[in-house]
Coordinates of C-alpha atoms and ligand atoms in Angstrom, one line a residue:
M23 CA -16.1 67.3 59.0
R24 CA -13.5 64.5 58.2
F25 CA -15.2 62.0 60.7
S26 CA -18.8 62.8 59.0
T27 CA -17.3 62.2 55.3
T28 CA -15.7 58.6 55.7
L29 CA -18.8 58.2 57.8
F30 CA -21.0 59.1 54.7
G31 CA -19.3 57.1 53.2
L32 CA -19.0 54.1 54.7
V33 CA -22.9 54.2 54.9
A34 CA -23.4 55.0 51.5
T35 CA -21.0 51.6 50.6
I36 CA -22.5 50.0 52.6
A37 CA -26.1 51.2 51.2
T38 CA -24.8 50.6 48.2
L39 CA -23.4 47.2 48.2
V40 CA -26.6 45.9 50.6
F41 CA -29.6 47.3 47.1
A42 CA -26.8 46.3 44.3
N43 CA -27.0 43.1 45.5
N44 CA -30.9 43.2 45.9
D45 CA -30.9 44.7 42.6
N46 CA -27.9 42.4 40.4
L47 CA -30.6 39.4 41.0
Q48 CA -34.0 41.2 41.5
P49 CA -36.4 39.5 38.7
Y50 CA -38.0 41.5 35.8
T51 CA -40.7 39.7 33.6
I52 CA -41.8 41.2 30.6
Y53 CA -45.4 40.3 28.9
A54 CA -47.3 39.0 25.5
Y55 CA -50.5 37.6 24.9
G56 CA -49.2 33.8 25.0
I57 CA -45.7 34.6 26.3
N58 CA -43.8 36.0 29.3
A59 CA -39.6 36.0 30.8
T60 CA -38.1 36.9 33.1
F61 CA -34.2 37.8 33.6
I62 CA -32.0 38.9 36.6
P63 CA -29.1 41.4 35.6
Y64 CA -26.7 39.3 36.2
G65 CA -26.0 38.3 33.4
A66 CA -28.5 39.8 31.5
R67 CA -29.8 36.5 32.0
V68 CA -33.2 34.3 31.0
T69 CA -34.2 32.9 33.9
S70 CA -37.9 31.7 32.7
L71 CA -40.2 31.7 29.4
Y72 CA -43.3 30.9 29.6
V73 CA -45.5 29.6 26.3
H74 CA -48.3 27.1 25.7
D75 CA -48.5 23.9 24.9
R76 CA -50.3 21.7 22.0
N77 CA -53.1 21.5 25.3
N78 CA -53.0 24.8 25.8
T79 CA -50.7 24.6 29.0
P80 CA -48.4 26.7 29.8
R81 CA -44.8 25.4 30.1
D82 CA -41.4 27.1 31.2
V83 CA -39.0 26.5 28.6
V84 CA -36.0 26.8 29.8
L85 CA -33.3 26.5 32.0
G86 CA -32.5 27.5 35.3
Y87 CA -32.6 27.8 39.4
D88 CA -35.6 28.8 41.1
D89 CA -33.8 31.2 43.7
P90 CA -31.9 33.2 41.6
A91 CA -28.8 33.8 43.9
Q92 CA -28.0 30.3 42.9
Y93 CA -26.9 31.7 39.1
V94 CA -23.6 33.3 41.6
N95 CA -22.6 29.9 42.7
D96 CA -22.7 28.4 40.0
T97 CA -20.6 30.8 38.5
A98 CA -18.4 29.7 41.2
T99 CA -18.9 26.1 40.8
N100 CA -19.9 24.4 37.6
H101 CA -20.1 26.7 35.7
T102 CA -23.0 26.3 33.4
Y103 CA -23.6 29.0 31.9
F104 CA -27.4 29.3 32.1
G105 CA -29.1 32.1 30.4
P106 CA -26.7 35.1 29.9
I107 CA -25.2 36.7 27.6
V108 CA -21.8 35.5 27.3
G109 CA -18.2 38.1 25.9
R110 CA -16.8 39.8 25.2
Y111 CA -15.7 36.8 23.0
A112 CA -18.2 34.3 22.8
N113 CA -17.1 30.3 22.6
R114 CA -12.4 29.3 22.8
I115 CA -9.6 31.8 22.1
K116 CA -7.4 29.4 20.5
N117 CA -4.7 29.4 23.4
G118 CA -5.8 32.3 24.9
T119 CA -3.8 35.0 22.1
F120 CA -4.8 37.0 19.0
T121 CA -3.4 39.6 17.5
I122 CA -4.5 43.0 15.6
G123 CA -2.5 45.1 13.7
D124 CA 1.5 44.6 15.2
T125 CA 0.1 44.1 18.9
D126 CA -0.3 39.9 20.9
Y127 CA -2.8 39.8 23.3
H128 CA -3.2 37.7 25.6
V129 CA -6.1 36.6 27.6
P130 CA -7.3 34.7 30.3
T131 CA -7.3 30.6 29.4
N132 CA -10.4 29.4 31.4
E133 CA -10.4 26.4 30.3
H134 CA -8.4 22.4 29.4
G135 CA -5.6 23.7 31.9
G136 CA -4.7 26.7 30.2
A137 CA -5.4 25.1 26.5
N138 CA -7.7 28.7 26.0
T139 CA -10.2 31.0 26.4
L140 CA -14.0 30.4 26.9
H141 CA -16.6 33.1 27.1
G142 CA -14.7 36.3 27.2
G143 CA -12.5 34.7 30.2
S144 CA -12.1 34.2 33.9
M145 CA -15.1 36.9 34.3
G146 CA -16.6 37.1 31.5
Y147 CA -19.9 39.1 30.6
D148 CA -22.1 35.8 32.0
D149 CA -20.3 37.2 35.5
R150 CA -21.1 41.1 35.4
N151 CA -23.9 42.7 36.7
W152 CA -25.8 45.0 33.9
T153 CA -28.1 47.9 34.3
V154 CA -31.2 48.2 33.6
T155 CA -31.6 51.2 30.8
Q156 CA -35.4 50.6 29.5
Y157 CA -38.0 48.4 30.9
N158 CA -41.2 48.0 30.3
T159 CA -44.5 45.7 30.2
S160 CA -43.2 43.9 26.9
S161 CA -39.3 44.8 26.4
I162 CA -36.4 45.2 29.4
T163 CA -32.7 47.0 27.9
F164 CA -29.7 45.9 29.8
T165 CA -26.5 48.0 29.5
L166 CA -23.0 46.9 30.1
L167 CA -19.6 49.0 29.8
D168 CA -16.7 46.7 29.5
P169 CA -13.9 49.1 30.6
S170 CA -10.1 49.1 28.7
G171 CA -7.9 46.1 29.8
S172 CA -10.5 44.4 30.5
Q173 CA -9.5 40.7 30.5
G174 CA -6.9 41.5 28.4
F175 CA -8.8 43.1 25.7
P176 CA -8.1 45.7 23.8
G177 CA -10.4 49.1 24.5
A178 CA -13.8 49.8 26.1
V179 CA -16.8 48.4 24.6
L180 CA -20.3 49.6 25.2
T181 CA -23.2 46.8 25.1
H182 CA -26.6 47.4 25.2
V183 CA -28.4 44.0 24.9
T184 CA -33.2 44.4 24.7
Y185 CA -35.4 41.5 24.7
T186 CA -38.8 41.8 23.5
V187 CA -42.0 39.8 23.5
I188 CA -44.9 40.2 21.0
S189 CA -47.4 38.0 20.3
P190 CA -48.6 35.4 18.4
P191 CA -45.1 34.5 20.7
R192 CA -42.1 36.2 19.7
L193 CA -38.8 36.6 21.3
T194 CA -36.4 38.9 20.1
T195 CA -32.5 39.5 21.6
R196 CA -30.9 42.2 19.7
I197 CA -27.2 43.0 20.9
V198 CA -25.4 46.3 19.8
S199 CA -22.3 46.6 21.0
V200 CA -19.3 49.6 20.5
S201 CA -16.2 49.8 20.3
L202 CA -14.9 53.2 22.2
D203 CA -11.6 53.2 22.0
T204 CA -9.2 50.5 19.9
Y205 CA -9.6 48.0 17.9
T206 CA -11.1 44.8 19.5
P207 CA -13.0 41.5 19.0
I208 CA -15.9 41.6 20.2
M209 CA -18.5 39.0 19.1
L210 CA -21.6 38.4 22.1
S211 CA -24.0 35.8 22.2
T212 CA -26.8 34.3 24.4
H213 CA -26.1 31.0 26.3
I214 CA -29.9 29.7 26.7
Y215 CA -30.6 26.6 27.7
W216 CA -33.8 25.5 26.3
N217 CA -36.1 21.9 26.8
L218 CA -39.5 22.7 25.0
G219 CA -40.7 19.7 26.3
A220 CA -39.9 21.5 30.3
F221 CA -38.8 18.4 30.8
Q222 CA -42.1 16.1 30.8
S223 CA -39.3 13.7 29.2
P224 CA -36.0 13.8 31.1
T225 CA -34.2 14.3 27.7
I226 CA -34.6 16.6 24.1
L227 CA -33.6 13.0 22.1
N228 CA -37.0 12.4 20.0
D229 CA -37.0 16.0 19.2
T230 CA -36.9 17.0 15.5
L231 CA -35.0 19.2 13.8
H232 CA -34.3 21.3 11.3
M233 CA -31.1 23.9 9.9
P234 CA -32.3 24.0 6.3
Y235 CA -28.7 25.9 5.8
S236 CA -26.7 24.6 7.9
D237 CA -24.6 22.2 5.3
R238 CA -20.9 22.9 6.4
I239 CA -19.5 22.8 9.8
I240 CA -16.7 24.2 11.5
D241 CA -13.7 21.7 12.3
I242 CA -12.6 22.0 16.5
D243 CA -10.0 19.8 17.7
P244 CA -10.4 17.0 21.2
I245 CA -10.4 20.2 22.9
L246 CA -13.4 22.5 20.5
V247 CA -10.8 24.5 19.5
P248 CA -11.6 24.9 15.9
T249 CA -8.4 23.6 14.1
G250 CA -9.2 25.7 11.0
E251 CA -10.4 23.5 8.6
L252 CA -14.8 23.6 7.6
S253 CA -15.9 20.6 6.6
S254 CA -19.4 19.6 5.0
V255 CA -22.4 17.8 7.0
K256 CA -22.8 15.5 4.2
L257 CA -19.2 14.5 3.0
P258 CA -19.1 12.6 -0.4
W259 CA -18.9 9.2 0.6
Q260 CA -21.1 9.0 3.8
S261 CA -24.8 7.9 3.4
P262 CA -27.7 10.3 3.7
A263 CA -28.0 9.7 7.3
V264 CA -24.7 10.9 8.6
P265 CA -25.8 12.1 11.8
L266 CA -25.1 15.8 11.6
N267 CA -26.7 16.8 8.2
F268 CA -30.3 18.4 9.7
T269 CA -30.7 20.4 6.3
E270 CA -34.3 18.0 6.1
P271 CA -35.9 17.2 9.2
K272 CA -34.8 14.7 11.4
Q273 CA -34.9 13.5 15.4
I274 CA -31.8 15.0 17.0
Y275 CA -30.7 11.4 18.9
E276 CA -29.7 10.3 14.6
A277 CA -26.7 12.7 15.7
A278 CA -26.9 13.6 19.7
L279 CA -25.9 9.3 19.7
H280 CA -24.1 9.1 16.5
S281 CA -22.2 11.8 16.5
Q282 CA -18.8 11.5 17.9
Q283 CA -17.1 15.2 16.6
C284 CA -18.1 17.1 19.6
G285 CA -14.3 16.6 20.8
E286 CA -12.6 14.4 23.4
G287 CA -14.5 10.6 24.6
C288 CA -18.0 12.9 23.4
T289 CA -20.6 11.1 21.7
G290 CA -23.3 14.6 21.1
I291 CA -23.7 17.7 19.6
D292 CA -21.4 20.2 20.2
N293 CA -20.7 22.2 17.2
A294 CA -20.8 25.7 15.1
F295 CA -23.1 25.0 12.2
I296 CA -22.3 27.4 9.7
L297 CA -25.9 28.8 7.7
D298 CA -24.6 28.7 4.1
R299 CA -27.7 30.6 3.3
R300 CA -29.2 30.4 -0.2
P301 CA -27.6 33.0 -3.2
Y302 CA -30.8 34.7 -3.4
S303 CA -31.0 35.8 0.3
S304 CA -27.5 37.9 1.9
A305 CA -25.6 36.6 3.8
E306 CA -27.2 38.6 7.4
D307 CA -30.7 37.6 5.8
A308 CA -32.4 37.8 8.8
S309 CA -36.3 36.7 7.4
A310 CA -34.9 33.1 6.6
P311 CA -36.2 30.6 9.8
V312 CA -32.7 29.1 10.0
L313 CA -33.1 26.1 12.9
Q314 CA -37.0 24.6 13.6
W315 CA -37.3 22.1 16.4
T316 CA -40.2 20.5 17.9
S317 CA -41.2 19.1 21.0
A318 CA -42.5 15.1 20.6
D319 CA -44.1 15.9 23.4
T320 CA -45.7 19.2 24.3
G321 CA -45.3 20.4 20.3
I322 CA -43.8 23.0 21.4
T323 CA -42.2 24.0 17.8
L324 CA -39.2 27.1 18.2
T325 CA -39.0 28.7 14.2
L326 CA -35.5 30.8 14.9
R327 CA -34.6 33.6 12.5
T328 CA -30.8 35.4 12.9
N329 CA -28.4 38.5 11.1
Q330 CA -25.8 35.1 12.0
Q331 CA -23.3 34.0 10.3
S332 CA -23.6 30.3 12.7
L333 CA -25.2 28.4 15.2
Q334 CA -23.5 26.9 18.1
L335 CA -25.2 23.6 19.1
Y336 CA -24.4 22.2 22.7
S337 CA -27.1 18.8 23.4
C338 CA -26.3 19.0 26.8
V339 CA -24.0 16.3 27.0
G340 CA -21.9 17.3 30.2
Q341 CA -24.7 17.6 32.2
N342 CA -25.6 14.9 34.3
G343 CA -28.5 14.5 36.3
T344 CA -27.1 16.5 39.1
I345 CA -29.3 19.5 39.1
P346 CA -32.8 20.0 39.5
V347 CA -34.8 20.6 37.0
K348 CA -36.3 24.2 38.1
A349 CA -40.2 24.5 40.6
S350 CA -42.1 24.9 37.7
Q351 CA -40.7 21.6 35.4
G352 CA -41.6 19.3 37.9
D353 CA -39.3 17.2 40.7
G354 CA -36.3 15.8 38.4
F355 CA -32.8 16.6 37.0
V356 CA -31.0 17.8 33.8
E357 CA -29.5 14.7 32.2
K358 CA -27.3 14.4 29.5
Y359 CA -29.1 15.1 26.3
G360 CA -31.4 16.8 28.6
C361 CA -31.6 20.5 26.9
L362 CA -30.0 22.3 24.1
V363 CA -28.0 25.5 24.2
I364 CA -28.1 27.6 20.5
E365 CA -25.8 29.9 20.2
P366 CA -26.3 32.4 17.0
Q367 CA -23.5 34.0 16.6
Q368 CA -20.0 34.2 14.0
W369 CA -17.2 31.8 13.0
I370 CA -16.2 31.0 16.6
D371 CA -12.2 31.8 16.9
G372 CA -12.5 33.7 13.2
I373 CA -10.3 36.2 14.8
N374 CA -7.1 33.7 15.0
H375 CA -8.4 32.3 11.2
P376 CA -8.0 35.4 8.8
E377 CA -8.7 33.4 6.0
W378 CA -11.9 32.7 6.8
G379 CA -12.4 36.0 5.4
Q380 CA -14.3 36.7 8.6
T381 CA -12.9 39.4 10.8
D382 CA -14.4 42.4 9.5
R383 CA -18.0 41.1 11.0
Q384 CA -15.1 40.0 14.2
I385 CA -12.8 42.8 15.0
F386 CA -14.1 46.5 15.7
G387 CA -12.8 50.2 15.7
P388 CA -14.4 53.7 17.0
D389 CA -14.8 54.7 13.1
S390 CA -16.5 50.8 12.8
P391 CA -20.2 50.9 12.8
P392 CA -21.2 48.6 16.0
Q393 CA -21.7 44.6 15.8
V394 CA -25.6 43.9 16.0
L395 CA -27.1 40.5 16.6
W396 CA -30.4 40.1 16.2
A397 CA -32.3 36.9 16.7
T398 CA -36.4 36.3 16.6
Y399 CA -37.6 33.3 18.2
D400 CA -41.3 32.4 17.3
F401 CA -43.3 29.6 19.2
S402 CA -46.1 28.1 17.7
V403 CA -47.3 24.4 18.2
Q404 CA -47.9 21.0 16.2
Ligands
LIG2 C1 -23.4 41.2 41.1 O1 -24.1 40.6 41.4 C2 -23.7 39.5 42.4 C3 -25.0 39.4 43.2 O2 -25.7 40.2 44.2 C4 -22.6 39.3 43.4 O3 -22.4 38.3 43.9 C5 -20.9 40.0 42.8 O4 -20.5 40.1 43.9 C6 -21.1 40.9 41.6 N1 -20.4 41.5 41.3 C7 -19.6 42.3 40.7 C8 -18.7 42.2 39.6 O5 -19.9 43.0 40.9
LIG3 C1 -45.7 33.8 33.6 O1 -46.9 33.2 33.0 C2 -47.4 31.4 33.9 C3 -48.0 31.1 33.0 O2 -49.4 31.8 32.7 C4 -47.0 31.9 35.2 O3 -47.3 30.5 35.8 C5 -46.5 32.9 35.9 O4 -46.3 33.8 37.2 C6 -46.4 34.7 35.0 N1 -44.8 34.8 35.6 C7 -44.9 35.9 36.3 C8 -43.7 36.5 36.6 O5 -45.8 36.6 36.1
LIG4 C1 -24.3 29.5 47.6 O1 -23.1 29.3 48.1 C2 -22.6 29.7 50.0 C3 -21.5 29.0 50.3 O2 -21.5 27.9 49.6 C4 -23.8 29.1 50.6 O3 -23.9 29.3 51.8 C5 -25.5 29.8 50.0 O4 -26.4 28.7 50.7 C6 -25.8 29.3 48.8 N1 -26.9 29.5 48.0 C7 -27.4 29.3 47.3 C8 -29.1 29.7 47.2 O5 -27.6 27.4 47.1
LIG5 C1 0.8 30.6 23.7 O1 0.5 31.4 24.5 C2 1.6 31.8 25.4 C3 1.1 32.8 26.7 O2 0.6 33.8 26.4 C4 2.6 32.0 24.7 O3 4.0 33.1 25.6 C5 2.5 31.3 23.2 O4 3.6 32.1 22.3 C6 1.0 31.6 22.5 N1 1.3 30.8 21.5 C7 1.2 30.7 20.4 C8 1.3 29.1 19.5 O5 0.3 32.1 20.2
LIG6 C1 -41.4 49.6 25.4 O1 -40.9 49.6 25.0 C2 -39.9 49.4 24.1 C3 -38.5 49.7 23.9 O2 -38.4 50.8 23.9 C4 -41.0 49.8 23.0 O3 -40.3 50.0 21.1 C5 -42.4 49.3 22.7 O4 -43.8 50.4 22.2 C6 -42.7 49.4 24.6 N1 -44.4 48.8 25.0 C7 -45.3 49.3 25.8 C8 -45.9 48.5 26.2 O5 -44.3 50.3 25.9
LIG7 C1 -39.0 7.8 22.0 O1 -40.0 7.6 22.1 C2 -40.4 6.4 22.0 C3 -41.1 5.8 21.0 O2 -42.7 6.7 21.4 C4 -40.5 6.2 23.1 O3 -40.6 4.4 23.5 C5 -38.9 6.8 23.8 O4 -39.1 6.4 26.1 C6 -38.9 8.1 24.0 N1 -37.4 8.1 24.5 C7 -37.2 9.4 25.0 C8 -36.2 10.0 25.6 O5 -38.3 10.5 25.3
LIG8 C1 -29.1 15.0 3.8 O1 -30.3 14.2 4.9 C2 -31.5 14.4 3.4 C3 -31.4 14.1 4.8 O2 -32.2 12.3 5.1 C4 -31.2 13.9 2.9 O3 -32.1 14.0 2.0 C5 -29.4 14.2 1.6 O4 -29.3 13.9 0.8 C6 -28.6 14.7 2.9 N1 -27.3 15.4 2.0 C7 -26.7 14.8 2.0 C8 -25.9 14.7 1.0 O5 -26.4 13.6 2.0
LIG9 C1 -21.9 15.9 37.3 O1 -21.7 17.4 36.3 C2 -21.3 18.6 37.8 C3 -21.7 19.4 37.9 O2 -21.6 19.8 36.0 C4 -20.2 18.4 37.8 O3 -19.7 19.1 39.1 C5 -19.6 16.8 38.3 O4 -18.3 16.8 39.0 C6 -20.1 15.6 37.3 N1 -20.2 14.6 38.2 C7 -19.5 13.3 37.7 C8 -19.4 12.3 37.8 O5 -19.3 13.4 36.3
LIG10 C1 -22.8 21.1 41.7 O1 -22.9 20.7 40.8 C2 -23.1 19.4 42.0 C3 -23.1 18.3 41.2 O2 -24.2 18.2 40.5 C4 -23.6 20.0 43.1 O3 -24.4 19.0 44.0 C5 -23.5 21.4 43.6 O4 -24.3 21.9 44.3 C6 -23.7 22.2 42.1 N1 -23.1 23.6 43.3 C7 -23.9 24.8 42.6 C8 -22.7 25.7 43.2 O5 -24.3 24.8 41.6

């Protein structure tokens, strides 16, 4: 009796492992006329997104790998964060420490030789296997229960991420997180690497970008950790052509090849742009486009709306032509400036800067409303 129970348990364990492995890398595709997107549960991750270019040719405009198993290897090696949800707290936490009430918390410092936390610690939400809790032809929901104390964070957090596509081509991302038992930082984001030209050119430098509300950035130190200062993209003594001023449309190279406000030795964009929406629109108004980007090669135009307070943009300054693009994107490699990551999120490291007045948007307890990230990505051609 005892033996057979153990044997049954062993068989069940093996079966779980075998099927769990398959399940976590299982692709799920959602469709609407003119758009499809594919996801895997490992990281609740976007692995492809097709829209049509100006010649009506379908183009895969996100970076990733052909073999889903490669995402697991990537996490263990280069850790590019191609396409996943990042959390429980996106971006960097200075020194891996923060204080809530009278308690100091220490979370894993997984970057810059232990100087800071990146994307939730050594095992962030990108490296978790999410459960598919809803799936139909146009929408998928992934759910994650992050246990109490996970990665040193206080309390358990339950998150549902829903990706939906509709026509005219739009992707909607909705991330709803609930603190289950105590006050904890919650700041999730999506980490999609885009190339709207689908690698017809090796870089995105000729593309045009417009961020009408991005008047300010969060200042960072040489290892990209916020200093506490906020600065204007248009300091009074600078010429109108200051690199990070995208308040009128301009080509990405004008910033990416000139701005050095992206950490030690870096020339490019790796900045948190604050969304200073106009006074007549509310601070969390999700109806105003906050970013528009057009590919010089395909004419594919992305128009982004979000309820978040900032956009982290990363112009792939760390890429160096060693990771191959997907088969759907030709036979090239991901070059420096070959992509742009857009992370709608709250003010980075706001938990360590109460003077910014952002803590109500970043610290949640069992009596708080959920943290909700909403973003829509509309695709058109020019
Ligand atoms: C998640 O799934 C991947 C792929 O099957 C597997 O390699 C990894 O060990 C799993 N992670 C956890 C924490 O179970
Ligand atoms: C998504 O659309 C592209 C272009 O039409 C197509 O090649 C691809 O097979 C579609 N993906 C899936 C999983 O159906
Ligand atoms: C992942 O890494 C392992 C160990 O190096 C290797 O055997 C395997 O082929 C790799 N998988 C992929 C998909 O590259
Ligand atoms: C930095 O983290 C270490 C280790 O967790 C801690 O001992 C130290 O007090 C922290 N320093 C600051 C300035 O918070
Ligand atoms: C798919 O599910 C979503 C979320 O429940 C729902 O809004 C939508 O109507 C469903 N679509 C179809 C085609 O069933
Ligand atoms: C940008 O456009 C110019 C003029 O059309 C072209 O010569 C150059 O090769 C393009 N650069 C990239 C990186 O696509
Ligand atoms: C930002 O750039 C636009 C376009 O070049 C320019 O019109 C505007 O004056 C700039 N803002 C400032 C104050 O530099
Ligand atoms: C190129 O990038 C890869 C992946 O990020 C990294 O592992 C490698 O060290 C880089 N090589 C150089 C020469 O910078
Ligand atoms: C990590 O990057 C290096 C250099 O780009 C590449 O050779 C290697 O295959 C990458 N490893 C994985 C697992 O992606």
